[in-house]
Short mmCIF file of C-alpha atoms and ligand atoms in Angstrom, two decimals:
data_model
loop_
_atom_site.label_atom_id
_atom_site.label_comp_id
_atom_site.label_asym_id
_atom_site.label_seq_id
_atom_site.Cartn_x
_atom_site.Cartn_y
_atom_site.Cartn_z
CA MET A 6 0.25 -0.04 0.00
CA LYS A 7 1.27 3.63 -1.18
CA GLN A 8 2.20 5.39 2.48
CA LEU A 9 0.21 8.19 2.73
CA PHE A 10 1.93 9.53 6.14
CA SER A 11 5.93 10.14 6.20
CA PRO A 12 6.69 7.42 9.05
CA ARG A 13 7.08 11.19 11.93
CA ALA A 14 4.15 11.99 10.95
CA ASP A 15 2.63 7.62 11.71
CA ARG A 16 4.43 7.61 14.50
CA LEU A 17 2.99 10.98 16.31
CA LEU A 18 -0.37 9.61 14.98
CA ARG A 19 -0.02 5.97 16.81
CA GLY A 20 1.06 8.14 19.34
CA PHE A 21 -2.20 9.89 19.90
CA GLY A 22 -4.33 6.53 19.06
CA ILE A 23 -1.96 5.20 21.52
CA ILE A 24 -3.35 8.34 24.81
CA GLY A 25 -6.69 9.06 23.30
CA ALA A 26 -6.95 4.25 24.08
CA ALA A 27 -5.68 5.45 27.32
CA ALA A 28 -7.40 8.36 27.89
CA LEU A 29 -11.06 6.60 27.71
CA VAL A 30 -10.24 3.27 29.68
CA LEU A 31 -9.15 5.85 32.80
CA ALA A 32 -12.52 7.39 31.69
CA ALA A 33 -14.07 3.98 31.62
CA THR A 34 -12.41 2.84 35.31
CA VAL A 35 -13.22 5.93 36.66
CA GLY A 36 -16.38 6.33 35.75
CA PHE A 37 -17.22 2.27 36.47
CA ALA A 38 -15.11 2.85 40.17
CA LEU A 39 -17.53 6.01 41.10
CA SER A 40 -20.02 4.10 40.14
CA ARG A 41 -19.41 0.84 42.44
CA SER A 42 -17.54 3.17 44.62
CA ASP A 43 -19.13 3.58 48.67
CA GLY A 44 -19.99 7.49 48.65
CA THR A 45 -22.37 6.59 45.80
CA TRP A 46 -24.92 4.38 47.92
CA GLY A 47 -24.30 6.03 50.81
CA VAL A 48 -22.56 4.05 52.64
CA GLY A 49 -21.04 5.54 55.87
CA THR A 50 -22.96 9.27 55.82
CA PRO A 51 -25.71 9.22 58.31
CA ALA A 52 -29.59 10.56 57.58
CA ALA A 53 -30.89 14.12 59.09
CA GLN A 54 -33.02 12.54 62.45
CA PRO A 55 -35.37 14.01 64.31
CA ILE A 56 -34.35 13.13 68.26
CA PRO A 57 -29.74 12.82 68.07
CA PHE A 58 -30.15 8.97 68.93
CA SER A 59 -26.88 7.21 69.64
CA HIS A 60 -26.56 3.23 69.15
CA ALA A 61 -23.27 3.86 71.57
CA ILE A 62 -25.22 4.56 74.85
CA HIS A 63 -28.24 2.68 74.58
CA ALA A 64 -27.40 -0.71 72.82
CA GLY A 65 -23.55 -0.49 73.57
CA GLN A 66 -22.92 1.39 77.40
CA ILE A 67 -26.58 0.59 78.29
CA GLY A 68 -26.09 -3.09 76.86
CA LEU A 69 -30.35 -2.96 75.72
CA ASP A 70 -31.48 -5.77 72.87
CA CYS A 71 -31.77 -5.11 69.06
CA ARG A 72 -35.57 -6.54 69.75
CA TYR A 73 -36.15 -4.36 72.41
CA CYS A 74 -37.05 -1.61 69.04
CA HIS A 75 -37.07 -3.00 66.52
CA ALA A 76 -39.14 -6.56 68.03
CA GLY A 77 -40.75 -7.49 64.18
CA VAL A 78 -36.85 -8.35 62.85
CA GLU A 79 -37.61 -12.27 64.13
CA GLN A 80 -41.26 -12.80 62.69
CA ALA A 81 -41.15 -10.43 59.89
CA ALA A 82 -40.04 -8.72 56.63
CA ASP A 83 -39.49 -5.44 58.81
CA ALA A 84 -37.46 -4.57 61.40
CA GLY A 85 -39.90 -2.30 62.92
CA MET A 86 -39.01 1.04 64.59
CA PRO A 87 -39.75 2.03 68.28
CA THR A 88 -42.64 4.71 68.87
CA ALA A 89 -41.84 7.17 71.30
CA GLU A 90 -43.98 4.85 74.26
CA THR A 91 -40.76 2.96 74.18
CA CYS A 92 -38.62 5.90 74.50
CA LEU A 93 -40.50 7.84 77.29
CA GLY A 94 -40.47 4.69 79.07
CA CYS A 95 -36.90 6.15 80.45
CA HIS A 96 -37.07 8.89 79.63
CA SER A 97 -40.35 10.26 81.19
CA GLN A 98 -38.44 11.96 83.38
CA VAL A 99 -36.25 14.15 81.18
CA TRP A 100 -38.53 14.53 77.87
CA ASN A 101 -40.73 18.23 79.79
CA VAL A 102 -37.10 19.57 80.69
CA SER A 103 -35.31 18.77 76.90
CA ALA A 104 -36.05 20.49 73.63
CA GLN A 105 -34.62 17.24 72.43
CA PHE A 106 -37.84 14.89 73.57
CA ALA A 107 -40.24 17.63 71.79
CA PRO A 108 -40.58 15.42 68.17
CA LEU A 109 -41.61 11.99 70.72
CA GLN A 110 -44.13 14.91 72.60
CA THR A 111 -45.75 15.31 68.72
CA ALA A 112 -45.68 11.93 67.88
CA LEU A 113 -47.72 10.51 71.07
CA ALA A 114 -50.14 13.87 70.86
CA LEU A 115 -50.82 13.06 67.07
CA GLY A 116 -51.13 9.13 66.82
CA ARG A 117 -48.55 9.09 64.75
CA PRO A 118 -44.84 6.48 64.45
CA VAL A 119 -41.80 9.01 64.96
CA THR A 120 -41.13 9.95 61.94
CA TRP A 121 -37.06 8.33 61.39
CA SER A 122 -35.34 9.10 58.59
CA SER A 123 -33.81 5.26 57.15
CA VAL A 124 -30.56 5.11 55.87
CA HIS A 125 -31.49 1.80 54.01
CA ARG A 126 -34.46 2.13 52.59
CA LEU A 127 -33.99 -0.61 49.42
CA PRO A 128 -35.41 0.30 45.74
CA GLU A 129 -40.17 -0.30 46.05
CA HIS A 130 -39.17 -3.39 43.12
CA VAL A 131 -36.97 -5.44 46.01
CA ARG A 132 -38.22 -8.07 48.27
CA PHE A 133 -36.63 -8.43 51.56
CA GLN A 134 -37.44 -10.17 54.34
CA HIS A 135 -36.29 -9.88 58.00
CA ALA A 136 -37.81 -13.00 59.22
CA ALA A 137 -36.03 -15.62 56.86
CA HIS A 138 -32.28 -14.20 57.15
CA ILE A 139 -32.07 -13.99 60.96
CA GLY A 140 -34.02 -17.96 61.05
CA ALA A 141 -31.20 -18.98 58.50
CA GLY A 142 -28.08 -17.66 61.77
CA VAL A 143 -26.89 -14.39 59.17
CA THR A 144 -26.53 -11.88 62.45
CA CYS A 145 -27.88 -8.02 62.01
CA ALA A 146 -23.27 -6.97 61.66
CA GLN A 147 -22.90 -9.22 58.53
CA CYS A 148 -25.24 -7.06 56.57
CA HIS A 149 -25.53 -3.53 59.53
CA GLY A 150 -21.78 -3.81 61.34
CA PRO A 151 -20.66 -2.89 64.81
CA VAL A 152 -24.38 -1.29 64.78
CA GLU A 153 -24.15 -0.89 68.87
CA THR A 154 -20.54 1.00 68.69
CA MET A 155 -22.02 4.02 66.28
CA ALA A 156 -22.95 7.27 67.81
CA ARG A 157 -25.35 7.98 64.67
CA THR A 158 -26.12 5.25 62.50
CA VAL A 159 -24.96 5.18 58.86
CA LYS A 160 -24.31 2.43 56.33
CA THR A 161 -22.02 -0.37 56.57
CA GLU A 162 -22.63 -1.49 52.69
CA THR A 163 -23.42 -1.05 49.22
CA GLN A 164 -26.54 -3.17 50.29
CA SER A 165 -26.12 -3.23 46.31
CA MET A 166 -27.86 -6.14 43.85
CA GLY A 167 -24.51 -6.70 44.05
CA TRP A 168 -23.52 -7.40 47.22
CA CYS A 169 -26.63 -9.32 47.80
CA LEU A 170 -25.48 -11.64 44.84
CA ASP A 171 -21.79 -12.62 46.91
CA CYS A 172 -24.52 -14.13 49.43
CA HIS A 173 -27.46 -15.39 47.79
CA ARG A 174 -24.38 -17.92 44.88
CA GLU A 175 -23.00 -19.56 48.07
CA ALA A 176 -25.59 -19.91 50.74
CA THR A 177 -28.14 -22.68 50.88
CA PRO A 178 -31.85 -21.96 51.89
CA GLN A 179 -33.38 -23.61 55.35
CA SER A 180 -36.65 -23.05 53.82
CA ALA A 181 -38.36 -25.60 52.02
CA SER A 182 -40.17 -23.45 49.72
CA LEU A 183 -37.22 -21.91 49.24
CA VAL A 184 -35.91 -24.76 47.48
CA ALA A 185 -38.67 -26.16 45.92
CA ALA A 186 -38.54 -22.72 43.73
CA SER A 187 -35.22 -23.80 42.84
CA HIS A 188 -35.35 -23.85 38.75
CA ALA A 189 -33.28 -22.86 35.88
CA GLN A 190 -32.74 -19.59 34.50
CA PHE A 191 -33.11 -18.67 30.76
CA GLY A 192 -31.90 -22.32 30.76
CA VAL A 193 -28.89 -22.27 32.83
CA GLU A 194 -29.42 -23.73 36.78
CA VAL A 195 -28.58 -21.39 39.38
CA PRO A 196 -28.50 -21.18 42.98
CA PRO A 197 -31.99 -21.32 44.48
CA LEU A 198 -31.12 -18.06 45.80
CA ALA A 199 -29.73 -16.77 42.81
CA ASN A 200 -32.95 -16.53 41.11
CA CYS A 201 -33.56 -13.16 39.91
CA SER A 202 -38.06 -13.80 41.29
CA THR A 203 -36.48 -14.67 45.04
CA CYS A 204 -35.49 -10.51 45.49
CA HIS A 205 -37.59 -8.87 42.31
CA ARG A 206 -41.93 -10.11 41.73
C1 HEC B 303 -34.16 1.67 78.63
C2 HEC B 303 -33.78 3.11 78.58
C3 HEC B 303 -33.47 3.90 77.97
C4 HEC B 303 -34.22 4.20 76.99
C5 HEC B 303 -35.87 2.58 76.57
C6 HEC B 303 -34.37 5.07 75.91
N1 HEC B 303 -33.30 5.48 76.81
FE1 HEC B 303 -32.17 6.95 75.58
N2 HEC B 303 -31.46 7.48 77.28
C7 HEC B 303 -31.33 6.02 78.57
C8 HEC B 303 -29.74 7.09 79.02
C9 HEC B 303 -29.74 6.26 80.97
C10 HEC B 303 -29.05 7.62 79.04
C11 HEC B 303 -28.03 7.95 79.13
C12 HEC B 303 -27.96 9.24 79.75
C13 HEC B 303 -26.56 10.31 79.83
O1 HEC B 303 -25.65 9.84 79.85
O2 HEC B 303 -26.96 11.79 80.80
C14 HEC B 303 -29.69 7.71 77.54
C15 HEC B 303 -29.57 9.06 76.43
C16 HEC B 303 -30.67 9.24 75.62
C17 HEC B 303 -30.06 10.64 74.72
C18 HEC B 303 -29.05 12.14 74.87
C19 HEC B 303 -27.80 11.15 74.66
C20 HEC B 303 -26.93 11.94 74.37
O3 HEC B 303 -26.01 12.65 73.17
O4 HEC B 303 -26.69 12.64 75.30
C21 HEC B 303 -31.37 10.74 74.04
C22 HEC B 303 -31.54 11.70 72.79
C23 HEC B 303 -32.40 9.74 74.35
N3 HEC B 303 -31.69 8.69 75.25
C24 HEC B 303 -32.87 9.19 73.24
C25 HEC B 303 -33.83 7.84 72.68
C26 HEC B 303 -34.37 7.89 72.00
C27 HEC B 303 -35.29 8.68 71.34
C28 HEC B 303 -35.26 6.29 72.71
C29 HEC B 303 -36.23 5.87 71.97
C30 HEC B 303 -35.56 5.30 70.72
C31 HEC B 303 -34.90 6.32 73.74
N4 HEC B 303 -33.23 7.12 74.35
C32 HEC B 303 -34.76 5.00 74.91
C33 HEC B 303 -32.21 5.76 78.40
C34 HEC B 303 -32.53 4.87 77.53
C1 HEC B 304 -33.39 2.31 72.88
C2 HEC B 304 -34.41 1.82 71.37
C3 HEC B 304 -32.51 0.86 70.16
C4 HEC B 304 -31.97 -0.40 70.33
C5 HEC B 304 -31.68 -0.58 71.60
C6 HEC B 304 -31.49 -0.45 69.07
N1 HEC B 304 -32.19 0.13 67.98
FE1 HEC B 304 -31.63 0.83 66.15
N2 HEC B 304 -32.44 2.22 65.92
C7 HEC B 304 -33.54 3.32 66.89
C8 HEC B 304 -33.70 4.34 66.28
C9 HEC B 304 -34.37 5.09 67.07
C10 HEC B 304 -33.44 3.89 64.80
C11 HEC B 304 -33.41 5.50 64.72
C12 HEC B 304 -32.86 6.78 64.03
C13 HEC B 304 -31.17 6.08 63.38
O1 HEC B 304 -31.04 5.87 62.76
O2 HEC B 304 -29.89 6.23 64.79
C14 HEC B 304 -32.55 2.94 64.82
C15 HEC B 304 -32.20 2.56 63.12
C16 HEC B 304 -31.29 1.48 62.97
C17 HEC B 304 -31.48 0.69 61.92
C18 HEC B 304 -31.38 1.75 60.85
C19 HEC B 304 -32.77 1.98 60.18
C20 HEC B 304 -33.32 2.21 58.79
O3 HEC B 304 -34.23 2.98 58.10
O4 HEC B 304 -31.44 2.25 58.13
C21 HEC B 304 -30.69 0.08 62.40
C22 HEC B 304 -29.92 -0.70 60.94
C23 HEC B 304 -30.37 -0.19 62.79
N3 HEC B 304 -30.38 0.77 64.03
C24 HEC B 304 -29.88 -1.72 63.64
C25 HEC B 304 -30.23 -1.67 65.17
C26 HEC B 304 -29.40 -3.35 66.00
C27 HEC B 304 -28.08 -3.98 65.00
C28 HEC B 304 -29.48 -3.00 67.31
C29 HEC B 304 -29.25 -3.92 68.02
C30 HEC B 304 -27.28 -3.76 68.21
C31 HEC B 304 -29.75 -1.26 68.01
N4 HEC B 304 -30.51 -1.89 66.41
C32 HEC B 304 -31.21 -1.37 69.08
C33 HEC B 304 -33.40 2.67 68.28
C34 HEC B 304 -33.32 1.47 68.28
C1 HEC B 305 -29.17 -9.91 55.47
C2 HEC B 305 -28.54 -8.51 55.72
C3 HEC B 305 -29.41 -8.48 56.82
C4 HEC B 305 -29.68 -9.05 58.45
C5 HEC B 305 -29.28 -10.39 58.90
C6 HEC B 305 -30.29 -7.69 59.03
N1 HEC B 305 -30.49 -6.55 57.97
FE1 HEC B 305 -31.70 -4.82 59.22
N2 HEC B 305 -31.80 -3.79 56.94
C7 HEC B 305 -31.30 -5.10 55.83
C8 HEC B 305 -32.07 -4.67 54.81
C9 HEC B 305 -31.76 -4.95 53.22
C10 HEC B 305 -32.94 -3.54 55.36
C11 HEC B 305 -33.98 -2.07 54.41
C12 HEC B 305 -34.64 -2.83 54.22
C13 HEC B 305 -35.51 -1.97 52.62
O1 HEC B 305 -35.26 -1.71 52.74
O2 HEC B 305 -36.88 -3.13 52.86
C14 HEC B 305 -32.86 -3.34 56.18
C15 HEC B 305 -33.37 -2.51 56.74
C16 HEC B 305 -33.30 -2.40 58.51
C17 HEC B 305 -33.49 -1.35 59.92
C18 HEC B 305 -35.29 -0.73 58.87
C19 HEC B 305 -36.16 -0.33 59.39
C20 HEC B 305 -36.81 -1.84 59.19
O3 HEC B 305 -38.10 -2.55 59.63
O4 HEC B 305 -36.78 -2.68 59.36
C21 HEC B 305 -33.84 -1.83 60.90
C22 HEC B 305 -34.29 -0.93 61.65
C23 HEC B 305 -33.13 -3.02 60.47
N3 HEC B 305 -32.29 -2.87 59.36
C24 HEC B 305 -32.85 -3.60 61.81
C25 HEC B 305 -31.93 -5.29 62.88
C26 HEC B 305 -31.54 -5.85 63.20
C27 HEC B 305 -31.78 -5.28 64.63
C28 HEC B 305 -30.88 -7.05 62.79
C29 HEC B 305 -30.86 -7.93 63.54
C30 HEC B 305 -31.72 -8.40 63.58
C31 HEC B 305 -31.12 -6.73 60.99
N4 HEC B 305 -31.42 -5.52 60.83
C32 HEC B 305 -31.08 -7.54 60.54
C33 HEC B 305 -30.51 -5.85 55.91
C34 HEC B 305 -30.44 -6.68 56.87
C1 HEC B 306 -24.97 -12.17 54.05
C2 HEC B 306 -26.13 -13.11 53.16
C3 HEC B 306 -27.25 -12.42 53.39
C4 HEC B 306 -27.15 -11.30 52.51
C5 HEC B 306 -26.44 -10.73 52.17
C6 HEC B 306 -28.60 -11.77 52.23
N1 HEC B 306 -29.74 -12.55 52.06
FE1 HEC B 306 -30.72 -12.33 51.22
N2 HEC B 306 -31.02 -14.69 51.92
C7 HEC B 306 -29.87 -15.40 53.04
C8 HEC B 306 -30.79 -16.61 53.02
C9 HEC B 306 -28.94 -17.66 53.75
C10 HEC B 306 -31.79 -16.92 52.62
C11 HEC B 306 -32.25 -17.92 53.45
C12 HEC B 306 -33.34 -18.17 54.21
C13 HEC B 306 -33.76 -19.65 54.17
O1 HEC B 306 -34.02 -20.60 54.03
O2 HEC B 306 -35.23 -19.32 54.44
C14 HEC B 306 -31.33 -15.89 51.86
C15 HEC B 306 -33.13 -15.43 51.29
C16 HEC B 306 -33.57 -14.24 51.31
C17 HEC B 306 -34.76 -14.40 50.06
C18 HEC B 306 -36.01 -15.03 50.93
C19 HEC B 306 -36.45 -15.11 51.31
C20 HEC B 306 -38.66 -16.01 51.48
O3 HEC B 306 -38.39 -17.03 52.77
O4 HEC B 306 -39.04 -16.15 50.30
C21 HEC B 306 -34.88 -12.85 49.76
C22 HEC B 306 -35.97 -12.39 49.12
C23 HEC B 306 -34.39 -12.64 50.12
N3 HEC B 306 -33.13 -13.13 50.85
C24 HEC B 306 -33.40 -11.27 49.69
C25 HEC B 306 -32.21 -9.69 49.65
C26 HEC B 306 -31.71 -9.02 49.20
C27 HEC B 306 -32.51 -8.49 49.15
C28 HEC B 306 -30.61 -8.76 50.30
C29 HEC B 306 -29.75 -7.39 49.70
C30 HEC B 306 -30.48 -6.36 50.46
C31 HEC B 306 -30.19 -10.41 50.95
N4 HEC B 306 -31.31 -10.97 51.03
C32 HEC B 306 -28.63 -10.42 50.85
C33 HEC B 306 -28.21 -14.82 53.31
C34 HEC B 306 -28.15 -13.71 52.59
C1 HEC B 307 -30.75 -11.71 45.83
C2 HEC B 307 -31.33 -10.35 45.88
C3 HEC B 307 -31.73 -10.59 44.17
C4 HEC B 307 -31.42 -11.37 43.43
C5 HEC B 307 -31.55 -12.66 43.23
C6 HEC B 307 -31.28 -10.53 42.28
N1 HEC B 307 -31.82 -8.60 41.98
FE1 HEC B 307 -31.73 -7.73 41.07
N2 HEC B 307 -32.18 -5.90 43.40
C7 HEC B 307 -31.67 -6.01 44.36
C8 HEC B 307 -31.06 -5.08 44.67
C9 HEC B 307 -30.52 -5.45 45.90
C10 HEC B 307 -31.17 -3.47 43.79
C11 HEC B 307 -31.17 -2.50 44.14
C12 HEC B 307 -29.80 -2.16 43.86
C13 HEC B 307 -28.84 -2.08 42.87
O1 HEC B 307 -29.32 -1.11 42.25
O2 HEC B 307 -28.44 -2.40 42.81
C14 HEC B 307 -32.19 -3.88 42.60
C15 HEC B 307 -32.07 -3.33 41.24
C16 HEC B 307 -32.39 -4.28 39.88
C17 HEC B 307 -32.05 -3.78 39.05
C18 HEC B 307 -32.83 -2.37 38.78
C19 HEC B 307 -31.27 -1.55 38.49
C20 HEC B 307 -30.83 -0.14 38.82
O3 HEC B 307 -30.17 0.49 38.38
O4 HEC B 307 -31.63 0.83 38.92
C21 HEC B 307 -32.92 -5.02 37.56
C22 HEC B 307 -32.94 -3.86 36.61
C23 HEC B 307 -32.50 -6.37 38.24
N3 HEC B 307 -32.15 -6.13 39.40
C24 HEC B 307 -32.27 -6.86 37.56
C25 HEC B 307 -32.28 -8.98 38.46
C26 HEC B 307 -31.74 -9.23 36.99
C27 HEC B 307 -32.39 -9.79 35.81
C28 HEC B 307 -32.14 -10.87 38.35
C29 HEC B 307 -31.55 -11.97 37.72
C30 HEC B 307 -31.22 -12.30 36.57
C31 HEC B 307 -32.10 -10.46 39.50
N4 HEC B 307 -32.32 -8.46 39.71
C32 HEC B 307 -31.72 -10.53 41.00
C33 HEC B 307 -31.30 -7.67 44.18
C34 HEC B 307 -31.54 -8.32 43.54
#
């Protein structure tokens, strides 16, 4: 083939080509890393709360059991949140003198739950079940980290689909209905807990 460019221009163009390709790879890598980084998933970021509640004091120092305030966790899909009455069992002496307990009074007066913000909320299209996990021996700390040391509650895991699947590919289901639900997906045998329909309906 006839040479179109001088050898020098050819080397230069190749050089740019390599730099361009390298830049693309770099951009893609940074983009991927960012989209997967903890910040994007809100890991480590506390939410604004109506009352500055501390697990470090209540579950750590005082040593209250998680179920004292999250009573549904062994029987239901939702762990459940403490009501104003749960807090006032201990704080009824203090709450009149301390403005920080006013949201409890408001909740009681309106007969509404305290408006705790969530750092763990999954999208609507995902199904999650606390009871099944606790029943299978998964601990709170495996998914929520050392909550009893937290002055402000934060997420320690991304709770992305990839995170759920990392455990679901290895785990063996206990309940008969889950074992029975095991089937081939797109013609490929998948571990029962990794079926799309386990988490998406
Ligand atoms: C079993 C008793 C008990 C229950 C139930 C309880 N607390 Fe406490 N709480 C305490 C004690 C004890 C302290 C520590 C007081 C101190 O050291 O000044 C405390 C401290 C606090 C403080 C002050 C924290 C700080 O940084 O100084 C807040 C706010 C608080 N509790 C909110 C709540 C809320 C909200 C609930 C309900 C979800 C609740 N507590 C349930 C016993 C309890
Ligand atoms: C005295 C009551 C109390 C006890 C005991 C308690 N919690 Fe909580 N928990 C709360 C309150 C109030 C909130 C909401 C405010 C916050 O996030 O800090 C909360 C929030 C949480 C959240 C975040 C919920 C969300 O929607 O993102 C997790 C996870 C959690 N608790 C786990 C635990 C674990 C694990 C234990 C035991 C080691 C425990 N809690 C013990 C009162 C309690
Ligand atoms: C297999 C992982 C896993 C385990 C084990 C687990 N959680 Fe959760 N937890 C989650 C996920 C995921 C959410 C968000 C659920 C949603 O948005 O539907 C959540 C939400 C919560 C909430 C928010 C409100 C609610 O009602 O669900 C609390 C409180 C909570 N967990 C407490 C606990 C406690 C206490 C334990 C241990 C007894 C525990 N969790 C064990 C993954 C887990
Ligand atoms: C550390 C391991 C682990 C993690 C992380 C985990 N799971 Fe599971 N999950 C299990 C095990 C084990 C079972 C089987 C429970 C049984 O046999 O009853 C299960 C069962 C389930 C079930 C079926 C419940 C039923 O009774 O139908 C759903 C839904 C589910 N997980 C959703 C999720 C979602 C969504 C996430 C991520 C947000 C997640 N899981 C993270 C271990 C895990
Ligand atoms: C163990 C639970 C689990 C299984 C099994 C699972 N997913 Fe998901 N999926 C999730 C969670 C949690 C999210 C939300 C967090 C996220 O976007 O990563 C999600 C999100 C998604 C989304 C939305 C992504 C987005 O960007 O909003 C799609 C689409 C999806 N899943 C498809 C699938 C398909 C297809 C399968 C089967 C091959 C599957 N999922 C299996 C837990 C699961």
